[in-house]
Short mmCIF file of C-alpha atoms in Angstrom, two decimals:
data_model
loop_
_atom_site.label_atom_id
_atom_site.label_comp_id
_atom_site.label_asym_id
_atom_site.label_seq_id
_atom_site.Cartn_x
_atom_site.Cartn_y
_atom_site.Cartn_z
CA UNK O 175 -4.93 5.54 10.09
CA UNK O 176 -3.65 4.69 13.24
CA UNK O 177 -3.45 7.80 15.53
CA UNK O 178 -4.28 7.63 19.55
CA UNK O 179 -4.34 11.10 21.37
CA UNK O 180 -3.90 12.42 24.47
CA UNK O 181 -3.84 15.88 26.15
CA UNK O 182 -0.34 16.56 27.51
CA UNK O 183 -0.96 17.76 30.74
CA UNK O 184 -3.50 18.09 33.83
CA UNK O 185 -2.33 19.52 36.96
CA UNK O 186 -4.40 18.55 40.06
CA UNK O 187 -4.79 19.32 43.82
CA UNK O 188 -4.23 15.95 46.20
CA UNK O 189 -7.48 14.47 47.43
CA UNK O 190 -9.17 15.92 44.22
CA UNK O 191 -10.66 14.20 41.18
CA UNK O 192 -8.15 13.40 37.90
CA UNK O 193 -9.62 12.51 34.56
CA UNK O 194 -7.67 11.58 31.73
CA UNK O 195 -8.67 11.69 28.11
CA UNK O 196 -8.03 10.02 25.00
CA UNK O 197 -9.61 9.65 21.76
CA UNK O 198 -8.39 6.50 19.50
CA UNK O 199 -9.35 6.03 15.57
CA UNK O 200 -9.51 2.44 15.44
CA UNK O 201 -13.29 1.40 16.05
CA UNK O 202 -12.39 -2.67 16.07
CA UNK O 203 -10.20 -2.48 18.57
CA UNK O 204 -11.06 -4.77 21.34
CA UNK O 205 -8.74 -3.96 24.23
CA UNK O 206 -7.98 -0.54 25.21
CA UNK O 207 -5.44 0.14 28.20
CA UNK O 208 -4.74 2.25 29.93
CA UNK O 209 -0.81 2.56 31.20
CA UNK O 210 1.38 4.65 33.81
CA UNK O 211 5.29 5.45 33.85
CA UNK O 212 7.17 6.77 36.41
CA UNK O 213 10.23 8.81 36.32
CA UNK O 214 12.61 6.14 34.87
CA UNK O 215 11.12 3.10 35.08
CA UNK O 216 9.08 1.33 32.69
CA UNK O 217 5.70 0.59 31.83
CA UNK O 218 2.62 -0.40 34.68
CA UNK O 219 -0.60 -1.76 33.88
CA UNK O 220 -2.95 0.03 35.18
CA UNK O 221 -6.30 -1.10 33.67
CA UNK O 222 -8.22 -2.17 30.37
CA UNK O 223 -11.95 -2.46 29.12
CA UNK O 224 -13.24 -4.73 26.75
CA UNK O 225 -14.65 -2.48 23.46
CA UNK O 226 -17.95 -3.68 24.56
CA UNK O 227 -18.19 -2.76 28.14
CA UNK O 228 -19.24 1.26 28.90
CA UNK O 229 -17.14 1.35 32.31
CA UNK O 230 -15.01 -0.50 34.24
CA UNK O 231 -14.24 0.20 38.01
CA UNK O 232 -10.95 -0.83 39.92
CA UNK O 233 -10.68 0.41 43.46
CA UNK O 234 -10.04 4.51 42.82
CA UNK O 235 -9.68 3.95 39.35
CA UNK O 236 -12.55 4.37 36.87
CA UNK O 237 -12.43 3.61 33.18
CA UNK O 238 -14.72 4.63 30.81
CA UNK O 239 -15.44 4.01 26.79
CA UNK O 240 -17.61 6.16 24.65
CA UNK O 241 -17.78 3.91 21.84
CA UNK O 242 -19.29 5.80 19.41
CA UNK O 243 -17.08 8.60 19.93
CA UNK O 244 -13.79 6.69 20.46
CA UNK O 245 -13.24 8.19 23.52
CA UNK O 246 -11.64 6.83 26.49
CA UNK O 247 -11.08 8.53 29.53
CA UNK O 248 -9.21 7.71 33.15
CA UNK O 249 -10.60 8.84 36.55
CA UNK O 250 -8.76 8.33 39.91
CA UNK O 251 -10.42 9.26 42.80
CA UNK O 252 -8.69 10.93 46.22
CA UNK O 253 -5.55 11.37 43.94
CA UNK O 254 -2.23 11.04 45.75
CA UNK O 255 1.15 13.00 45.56
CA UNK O 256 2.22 9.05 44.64
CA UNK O 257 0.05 9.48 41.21
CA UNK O 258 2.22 11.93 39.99
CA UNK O 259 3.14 10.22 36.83
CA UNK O 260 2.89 10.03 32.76
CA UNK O 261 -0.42 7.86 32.33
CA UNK O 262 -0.96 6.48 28.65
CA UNK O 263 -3.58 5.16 26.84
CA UNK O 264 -2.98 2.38 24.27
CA UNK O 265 -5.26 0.48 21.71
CA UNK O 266 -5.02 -2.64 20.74
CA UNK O 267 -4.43 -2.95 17.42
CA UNK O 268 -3.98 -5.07 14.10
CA UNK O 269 -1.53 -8.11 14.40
CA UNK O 270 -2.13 -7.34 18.34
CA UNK O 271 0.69 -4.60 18.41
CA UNK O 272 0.30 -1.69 21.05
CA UNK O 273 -0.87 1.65 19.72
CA UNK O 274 -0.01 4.34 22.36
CA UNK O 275 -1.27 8.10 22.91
CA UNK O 276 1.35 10.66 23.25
CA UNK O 277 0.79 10.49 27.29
CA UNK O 278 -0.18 12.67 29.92
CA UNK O 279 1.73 14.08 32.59
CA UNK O 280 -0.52 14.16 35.67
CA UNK O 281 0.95 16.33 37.98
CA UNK O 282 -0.32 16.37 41.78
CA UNK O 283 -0.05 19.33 44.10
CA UNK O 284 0.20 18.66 48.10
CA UNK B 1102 7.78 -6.17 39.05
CA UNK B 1103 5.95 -7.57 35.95
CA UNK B 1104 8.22 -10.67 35.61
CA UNK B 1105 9.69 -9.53 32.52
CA UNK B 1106 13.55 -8.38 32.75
CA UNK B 1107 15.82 -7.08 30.40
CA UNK B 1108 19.20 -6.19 30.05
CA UNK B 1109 21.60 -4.18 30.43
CA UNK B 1110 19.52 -1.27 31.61
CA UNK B 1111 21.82 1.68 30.13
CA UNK B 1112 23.99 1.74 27.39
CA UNK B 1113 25.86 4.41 26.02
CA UNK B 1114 27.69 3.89 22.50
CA UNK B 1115 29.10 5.94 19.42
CA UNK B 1116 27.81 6.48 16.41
CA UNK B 1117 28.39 3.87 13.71
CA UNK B 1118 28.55 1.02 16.71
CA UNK B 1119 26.29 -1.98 16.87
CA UNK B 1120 24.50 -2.96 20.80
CA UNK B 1121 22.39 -5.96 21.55
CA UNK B 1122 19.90 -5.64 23.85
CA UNK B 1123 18.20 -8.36 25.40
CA UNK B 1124 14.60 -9.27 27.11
CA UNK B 1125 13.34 -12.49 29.01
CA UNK B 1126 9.57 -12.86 28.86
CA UNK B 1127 7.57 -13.54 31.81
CA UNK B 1128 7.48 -17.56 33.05
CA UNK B 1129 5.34 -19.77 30.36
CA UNK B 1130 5.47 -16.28 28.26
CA UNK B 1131 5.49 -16.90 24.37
CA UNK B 1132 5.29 -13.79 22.59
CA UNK B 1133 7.78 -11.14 23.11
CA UNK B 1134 7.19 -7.51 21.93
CA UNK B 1135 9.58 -4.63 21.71
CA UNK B 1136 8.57 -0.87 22.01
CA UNK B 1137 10.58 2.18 21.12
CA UNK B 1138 10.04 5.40 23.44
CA UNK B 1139 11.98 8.49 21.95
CA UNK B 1140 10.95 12.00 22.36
CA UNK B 1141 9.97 12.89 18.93
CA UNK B 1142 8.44 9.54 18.11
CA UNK B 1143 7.10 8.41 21.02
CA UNK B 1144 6.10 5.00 22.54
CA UNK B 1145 6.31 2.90 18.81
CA UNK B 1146 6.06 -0.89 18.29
CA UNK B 1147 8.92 -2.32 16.26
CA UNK B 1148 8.40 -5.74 16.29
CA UNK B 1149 6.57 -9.14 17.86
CA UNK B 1150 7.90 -12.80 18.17
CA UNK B 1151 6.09 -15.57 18.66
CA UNK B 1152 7.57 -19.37 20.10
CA UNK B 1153 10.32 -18.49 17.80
CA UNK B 1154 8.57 -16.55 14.82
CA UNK B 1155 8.45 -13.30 13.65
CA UNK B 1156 4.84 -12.18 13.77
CA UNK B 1157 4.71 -8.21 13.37
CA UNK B 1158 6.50 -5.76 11.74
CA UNK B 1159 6.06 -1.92 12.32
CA UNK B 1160 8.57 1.03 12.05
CA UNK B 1161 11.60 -1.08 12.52
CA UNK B 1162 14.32 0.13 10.53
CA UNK B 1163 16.71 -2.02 8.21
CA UNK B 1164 19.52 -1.18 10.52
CA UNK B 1165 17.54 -2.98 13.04
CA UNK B 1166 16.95 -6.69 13.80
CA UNK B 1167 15.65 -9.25 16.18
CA UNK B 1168 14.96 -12.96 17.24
CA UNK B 1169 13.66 -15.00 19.47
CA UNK B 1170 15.56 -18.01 20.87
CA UNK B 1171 14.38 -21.70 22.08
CA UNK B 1172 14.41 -20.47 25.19
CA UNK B 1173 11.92 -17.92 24.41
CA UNK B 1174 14.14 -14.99 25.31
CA UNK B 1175 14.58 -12.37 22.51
CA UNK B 1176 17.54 -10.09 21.57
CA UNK B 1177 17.19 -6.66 19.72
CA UNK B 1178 20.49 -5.70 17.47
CA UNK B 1179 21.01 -2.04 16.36
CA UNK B 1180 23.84 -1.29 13.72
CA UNK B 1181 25.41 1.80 12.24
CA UNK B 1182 24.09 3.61 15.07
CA UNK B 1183 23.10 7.37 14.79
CA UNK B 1184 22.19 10.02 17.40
CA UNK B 1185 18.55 9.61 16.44
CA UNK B 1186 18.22 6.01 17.85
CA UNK B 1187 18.68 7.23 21.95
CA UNK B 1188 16.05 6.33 22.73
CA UNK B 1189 14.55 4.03 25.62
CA UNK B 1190 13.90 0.39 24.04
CA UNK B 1191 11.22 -1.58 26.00
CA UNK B 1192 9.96 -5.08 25.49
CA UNK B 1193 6.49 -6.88 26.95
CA UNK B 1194 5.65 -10.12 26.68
CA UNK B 1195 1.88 -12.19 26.70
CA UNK B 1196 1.19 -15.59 27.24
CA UNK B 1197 -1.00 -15.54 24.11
CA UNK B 1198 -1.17 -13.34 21.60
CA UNK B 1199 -4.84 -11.21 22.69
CA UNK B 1200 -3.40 -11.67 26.16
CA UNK B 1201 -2.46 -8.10 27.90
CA UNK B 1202 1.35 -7.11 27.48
CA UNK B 1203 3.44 -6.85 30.55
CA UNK B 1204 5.89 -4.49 30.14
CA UNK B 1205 10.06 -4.64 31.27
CA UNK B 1206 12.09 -1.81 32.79
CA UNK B 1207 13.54 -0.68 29.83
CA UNK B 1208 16.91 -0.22 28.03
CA UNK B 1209 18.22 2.98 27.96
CA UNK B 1210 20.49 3.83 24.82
CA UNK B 1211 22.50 6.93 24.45
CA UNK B 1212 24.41 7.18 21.08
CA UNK B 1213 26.98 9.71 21.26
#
């Protein structure tokens, strides 16, 4: 079936590490995404990874794909207050349609 | 600002009513997607339209339809509304179909 999930929560302190995780079912998936919403607005891209790359690194953000688990996981360095957000991860999947996680709410203390 | 805008951005309605809501892809944009984020469900595709064409189906319900026009923008209709549709309706768009979605602001509907 088609089932992405996410941990609900991670609280961090600014300036520290965050990593997000997320475990998808779907092993031919060939994008995975990750995505972040603000309070009331919509949906940001934040990054993706093709299914056959391990990592990916974008400036603070670090993406990386354990294949053979399905496991996905989203690290931003030196968070910010600014990162404070719900950050979701999303697999590509049949007919090309979306399949998002439940989210996480990253919460960052000052 | 992802180049994709859709309107109106609230909406609040009755139950029983019927609400069009309405999405322009990005520029040169031909598929048009549209997203359901509700508490209990979550963030759930509904649909995909491509130049024109329905492509996709998921959890859409009967009550619901959609289309896309020659201009490539895309309207969403909801009838016989009931409380359980509030929800916050989103649509992306892709220049191709494997292409990465870009996402709108959002519709927020409130059925009362």
């Amino acid at each position: 079936g088609e089932d992405v999930e996410q941990s609900l929560f991670l609280s961090v302190r600014e300036g520290d590490s965050s990593v997000i995780n997320c475990t998808y079912t779907d092993s031919s998936s060939t994008y995975l995404y990750w995505y972040k919403q603000e309070p009331g607005a919509g949906l940001q891209l934040l990054t993706y990874i093709f299914s056959n790359m391990d990592m990916k690194q974008d400036q603070r953000l670090t993406v990386l794909l354990n294949k053979k688990d399905k496991h996905l996981s989203l690290r931003i360095a030196d968070t910010q207050t600014g990162d404070s957000a719900i950050y979701f991860c999303a697999e590509r999947g049949a007919t090309n349609k979306l399949i998002f996680g439940t989210g996480t709410l990253l919460a960052v203390q000052p | 600002d992802s180049g994709v805008t859709q309107t109106p951005k609230h909406l609040i309605t009755a139950t029983g009513q019927r609400v069009t809501l309405r999405c322009s892809p990005r520029s040169g944009d031909l598929s048009v997607y549209w997203y359901q984020q509700s508490l209990d469900q979550g963030l759930q595709f509904l649909i995909h339209y491509y130049n024109g064409e329905e492509r996709a189906k998921g959890n859409i319900l009967e009550r619901f339809s959609a289309q896309q026009f020659p201009d490539l923008h895309s309207e969403l209709n909801l009838s016989s509304l009931e409380l359980g549709d509030s929800a916050l309706y989103f649509c992306a768009s892709n220049s191709f179909v494997g292409d990465t979605q870009y996402f709108g602001p959002g519709t927020r509907l409130t059925v009362l």
